[in-house]
XYZ file of N, CA, C and O in Angstrom:
276
model
N 101.636 95.465 89.141
C 100.735 97.623 88.371
C 100.832 96.697 87.362
O 102.494 96.563 86.924
N 99.931 97.184 86.193
C 99.476 96.900 84.753
C 100.927 98.031 84.441
O 101.638 97.893 82.977
N 101.051 99.670 85.298
C 101.474 100.151 84.817
C 103.069 100.507 85.248
O 103.712 101.648 84.762
N 103.339 99.697 86.281
C 105.408 99.952 86.613
C 105.850 99.652 85.440
O 105.689 98.697 84.769
N 108.029 99.968 86.368
C 108.280 98.868 85.457
C 108.429 97.896 85.800
O 109.369 96.914 84.058
N 108.011 97.306 87.224
C 108.388 95.558 86.815
C 107.474 95.324 85.431
O 108.026 93.899 85.544
N 106.119 95.448 85.528
C 105.649 95.280 84.818
C 105.992 94.615 83.324
O 105.959 94.068 82.371
N 106.450 95.914 82.634
C 107.353 95.273 81.497
C 108.928 94.842 81.609
O 109.332 94.385 80.267
N 109.697 95.163 82.822
C 110.678 94.710 82.651
C 111.064 92.737 82.182
O 111.468 92.169 81.593
N 108.893 92.706 83.492
C 108.795 90.940 83.007
C 108.520 90.380 81.787
O 107.667 89.109 81.576
N 108.253 91.517 80.916
C 107.749 91.154 79.856
C 105.875 90.670 80.025
O 104.973 89.583 79.583
N 104.984 91.052 81.161
C 103.966 90.769 81.806
C 102.691 90.851 80.164
O 101.937 89.808 80.238
N 102.848 91.235 79.580
C 101.516 91.805 78.474
C 102.647 90.371 77.474
O 101.774 89.857 76.694
N 104.125 90.058 77.269
C 104.286 89.094 76.278
C 104.203 87.792 77.048
O 103.527 86.367 76.446
N 104.008 87.549 78.552
C 103.664 86.305 79.043
C 102.638 85.568 78.636
O 101.691 86.416 79.217
N 102.256 84.329 79.000
C 100.704 84.259 79.034
C 100.788 83.615 80.394
O 102.365 83.654 81.871
N 99.534 84.215 80.958
C 99.249 84.268 82.454
C 98.205 82.991 82.689
O 97.225 83.819 82.010
N 98.203 82.373 84.071
C 96.953 81.584 84.454
C 95.625 82.402 84.799
O 95.025 82.058 84.999
N 96.468 83.831 85.462
C 95.288 84.207 86.505
C 96.828 85.673 85.858
O 97.249 86.189 85.371
N 94.936 86.485 85.903
C 95.565 88.346 85.635
C 96.252 88.525 86.728
O 96.339 88.791 87.317
N 97.331 89.082 86.023
C 98.534 89.259 87.228
C 99.390 88.496 87.843
O 100.553 89.493 88.131
N 99.226 87.565 87.119
C 99.778 86.500 87.676
C 101.437 86.323 87.455
O 101.021 85.427 86.057
N 102.394 86.263 87.088
C 103.496 85.744 85.963
C 104.051 84.588 86.436
O 104.870 84.021 87.847
N 104.119 83.114 85.665
C 105.393 82.484 85.754
C 105.976 81.934 85.367
O 106.013 82.521 83.368
N 107.136 82.231 86.352
C 108.460 81.774 85.513
C 109.733 80.895 85.400
O 109.848 80.501 86.562
N 110.077 79.561 84.536
C 111.272 78.941 84.415
C 112.741 79.938 85.180
O 112.987 81.422 84.506
N 112.953 79.393 86.043
C 114.907 80.089 86.180
C 115.694 79.150 86.832
O 115.535 78.087 86.802
N 117.436 79.100 86.414
C 118.597 79.003 86.582
C 118.872 78.405 88.096
O 119.312 78.151 88.499
N 118.852 80.600 88.258
C 119.869 80.885 89.158
C 118.594 81.358 89.850
O 118.395 82.823 90.022
N 118.217 81.220 90.878
C 117.343 81.674 92.408
C 118.277 83.211 92.763
O 117.081 83.843 92.841
N 119.468 83.315 93.491
C 119.812 84.553 93.708
C 119.565 85.306 92.862
O 119.387 86.746 93.176
N 119.792 85.382 91.482
C 119.355 86.069 90.662
C 118.846 86.836 90.351
O 118.323 87.883 89.571
N 117.451 85.749 90.047
C 115.813 85.683 89.891
C 115.575 86.665 91.232
O 115.027 88.599 90.799
N 116.151 86.230 92.265
C 116.340 87.407 93.890
C 116.058 88.123 93.350
O 115.708 90.322 94.025
N 117.350 89.031 93.223
C 118.565 90.395 93.010
C 117.212 91.191 92.300
O 117.022 92.830 91.909
N 117.144 90.109 90.938
C 115.747 91.438 90.176
C 115.029 92.150 90.924
O 114.376 92.735 90.155
N 114.130 90.851 90.942
C 112.945 90.732 91.784
C 112.723 92.574 93.042
O 111.915 93.307 93.347
N 113.699 92.057 93.265
C 114.608 93.164 94.728
C 113.698 94.027 93.924
O 113.723 95.857 94.314
N 114.958 94.795 92.539
C 114.940 96.128 92.070
C 113.062 96.648 91.986
O 113.301 97.477 91.456
N 111.866 95.856 92.330
C 110.977 96.396 92.240
C 109.995 96.078 92.769
O 108.633 96.298 93.073
N 110.675 95.640 94.178
C 109.725 95.743 95.564
C 107.928 95.707 95.858
O 107.920 95.725 96.724
N 108.104 97.997 95.572
C 107.564 97.673 95.912
C 105.790 97.311 94.236
O 104.744 97.614 94.048
N 106.244 96.767 93.172
C 105.582 96.505 92.337
C 104.822 94.711 91.900
O 104.541 94.130 91.276
N 105.955 94.333 92.220
C 105.915 91.752 92.736
C 106.059 91.997 93.855
O 106.116 92.185 94.956
N 105.620 90.575 93.645
C 105.146 90.516 95.135
C 104.683 88.695 95.334
O 104.267 88.220 93.848
N 105.962 87.874 95.018
C 107.067 86.383 94.995
C 106.044 85.717 95.965
O 105.611 85.693 97.292
N 105.287 85.053 94.931
C 104.103 83.869 95.952
C 104.490 82.679 96.162
O 104.547 81.211 97.103
N 106.007 81.561 95.084
C 106.110 80.481 94.787
C 107.125 80.734 94.067
O 107.274 81.375 93.083
N 108.563 80.058 94.372
C 108.568 79.508 95.553
C 108.639 80.061 96.804
O 108.940 81.135 96.421
N 108.487 79.295 97.725
C 109.168 79.916 98.658
C 110.661 79.840 99.534
O 110.942 81.682 99.857
N 110.930 79.465 99.175
C 113.058 79.538 98.587
C 113.230 80.802 97.573
O 113.981 81.854 98.417
N 111.799 81.805 96.700
C 112.109 82.723 96.447
C 111.359 83.690 97.112
O 112.605 84.453 97.038
N 111.177 84.342 97.214
C 110.143 85.283 97.989
C 111.268 84.750 99.736
O 110.995 85.813 98.957
N 112.095 83.468 100.162
C 113.255 84.211 101.231
C 114.174 84.420 101.047
O 113.950 85.494 101.539
N 114.377 84.661 99.659
C 115.563 84.749 99.355
C 114.897 86.323 98.772
O 116.278 87.074 99.788
N 114.671 86.581 98.673
C 114.180 87.967 98.304
C 113.799 89.182 99.589
O 114.059 90.067 99.882
N 113.042 88.367 100.575
C 112.663 88.451 102.031
C 114.232 88.626 102.406
O 114.278 90.139 103.050
N 114.805 87.512 102.897
C 116.785 88.525 102.914
C 117.394 88.633 103.200
O 117.763 90.434 103.223
N 116.873 89.398 101.268
C 117.949 90.845 100.819
C 117.142 91.793 101.545
O 118.172 91.929 101.084
N 116.416 92.089 101.308
C 115.803 93.748 101.596
C 115.198 93.873 102.778
O 115.831 94.812 103.430
N 115.704 92.949 104.204
C 115.776 93.081 105.482
C 117.817 93.200 105.840
O 117.929 93.864 106.577
N 118.567 92.831 104.333
C 119.913 92.850 105.264
C 120.413 94.637 104.183
O 121.171 95.634 104.901
N 119.499 95.029 103.189
C 119.303 96.040 102.418
C 118.767 97.233 104.100
O 119.764 98.168 104.302
N 117.843 97.480 104.486
C 117.180 97.367 105.646
C 118.485 97.691 107.293
O 118.163 98.367 107.408
N 118.637 96.767 107.396
C 120.166 96.548 108.583
C 120.947 96.859 108.031
O 121.631 97.423 109.705
N 121.752 97.193 106.563
C 122.474 98.044 106.493
C 122.964 99.328 105.882
O 123.328 99.751 107.058
N 121.166 99.385 106.179
C 121.368 101.090 106.261
C 120.570 101.713 107.036
O 120.634 103.513 108.009
N 120.274 100.531 107.994
C 119.461 101.431 109.539
C 120.650 101.587 110.210
O 120.617 102.574 112.016
N 121.887 100.916 110.111
C 123.406 100.827 111.599
C 123.486 102.083 111.584
O 123.315 102.952 111.031
């Protein structure tokens, strides 16, 4: 969402976008980026790579299970 904290955190206004609302980033640490993305769970959807999408989902599942027990 254009008015979300995630939009500003990931500098969507400054980033080159091949598609509106789609951000492509290079990253070195998959788990660090997954942690950052999880902070914006309601505003961000990881499309690819699959490994990053899975890391974000696994972290969210862990948080849910840790707080559900």
